Amino acid sequence: MKIEEASFQCSVPEHSSKRVEFYCSSPDCVKPICSHCSMVTHKGHDFELLEMAFEPERKMITSQVNMIKSVLCGVDKKIDDMKNQVSSIETQRQTAEQNVKEFFNKI
């Protein structure tokens, strides 16, 4: 999914042309900020590079996606196995039906 370019711009109107680069993690903030914000309105706050701020969540989500893909592969295999069983049962039904018809035609 592509995130719109505007979502990377600072939300402060006076410097909305600046890209957000940091994430302010101070309890009263917790939001993305630009370099100007980091030196002025968020001076003394705890902040880190934006891409690093969400790294633990990205790793967790990636791990969960991989686990789900693995589970889906197992489910797909079970579905294929069941389809094969249904096909085999249908073949057996047709054979049994044919045998019964042939038996009654001989009588």
XYZ file of C-alpha atoms in Angstrom:
107
model
C 0.000 0.000 0.000
C 1.408 3.379 -0.949
C 1.194 6.129 1.642
C 0.492 9.544 0.207
C 3.444 11.935 0.118
C 1.485 14.524 2.124
C 1.401 12.218 5.135
C 5.166 12.716 5.532
C 4.857 16.494 5.815
C 4.912 18.328 9.137
C 1.459 19.122 10.492
C 2.500 22.575 11.749
C 1.248 25.073 9.146
C 4.289 27.385 9.399
C 6.626 24.627 8.194
C 4.306 22.238 6.412
C 6.819 22.022 3.565
C 9.236 20.184 5.875
C 9.218 16.395 5.974
C 8.810 14.654 9.316
C 12.040 12.921 10.286
C 11.626 12.247 13.996
C 9.131 10.757 16.397
C 8.596 12.611 19.668
C 7.996 9.979 22.337
C 7.416 12.350 25.246
C 4.170 11.347 27.009
C 2.325 14.546 26.126
C 3.336 14.390 22.441
C 3.864 10.962 20.848
C 3.770 12.159 17.243
C 5.964 12.573 14.166
C 7.850 15.877 13.991
C 10.138 17.701 11.571
C 13.676 18.916 12.325
C 12.392 22.449 13.012
C 9.910 21.115 15.594
C 12.673 19.065 17.239
C 14.752 22.205 17.833
C 11.960 24.574 18.828
C 8.655 23.282 20.190
C 9.960 19.844 21.182
C 13.344 20.948 22.541
C 14.236 18.770 25.521
C 11.722 16.079 24.593
C 12.650 12.482 23.884
C 12.626 11.778 20.157
C 14.224 9.404 17.698
C 14.462 8.903 13.975
C 11.014 8.140 12.602
C 12.020 4.882 10.894
C 13.597 3.615 14.134
C 10.593 4.507 16.304
C 8.395 1.896 14.678
C 11.020 -0.787 14.046
C 9.856 -3.095 16.895
C 6.251 -2.946 15.643
C 7.374 -3.528 12.054
C 9.335 -6.612 13.110
C 6.398 -7.948 15.134
C 3.951 -7.405 12.254
C 6.366 -8.999 9.767
C 6.716 -12.013 12.056
C 2.947 -12.328 12.424
C 2.425 -12.030 8.659
C 4.965 -14.804 8.079
C 3.236 -17.005 10.661
C -0.149 -16.392 9.017
C 1.314 -17.225 5.585
C 2.651 -20.472 7.010
C -0.734 -21.354 8.493
C -2.436 -20.507 5.191
C -0.088 -22.855 3.338
C -1.164 -25.658 5.688
C -4.824 -24.787 5.210
C -4.405 -24.721 1.421
C -2.809 -28.179 1.532
C -5.668 -29.541 3.656
C -8.199 -28.053 1.227
C -6.393 -29.710 -1.703
C -6.341 -33.026 0.196
C -10.076 -32.770 0.863
C -10.796 -31.958 -2.786
C -8.824 -35.043 -3.786
C -10.791 -37.156 -1.292
C -14.099 -35.803 -2.607
C -13.001 -36.587 -6.163
C -11.989 -40.109 -5.150
C -15.299 -40.682 -3.358
C -17.193 -39.411 -6.398
C -15.268 -41.830 -8.628
C -16.062 -44.684 -6.224
C -19.749 -43.673 -6.204
C -19.871 -43.675 -9.997
C -18.188 -47.092 -10.142
C -20.588 -48.519 -7.541
C -23.573 -47.068 -9.390
C -22.358 -48.556 -12.655
C -21.834 -51.958 -10.987
C -25.365 -51.902 -9.544
C -26.850 -51.012 -12.956
C -24.900 -53.792 -14.650
C -25.976 -56.265 -11.976
C -29.674 -55.420 -12.385
C -29.398 -55.444 -16.182
C -28.145 -59.060 -15.979
C -31.099 -60.142 -13.868
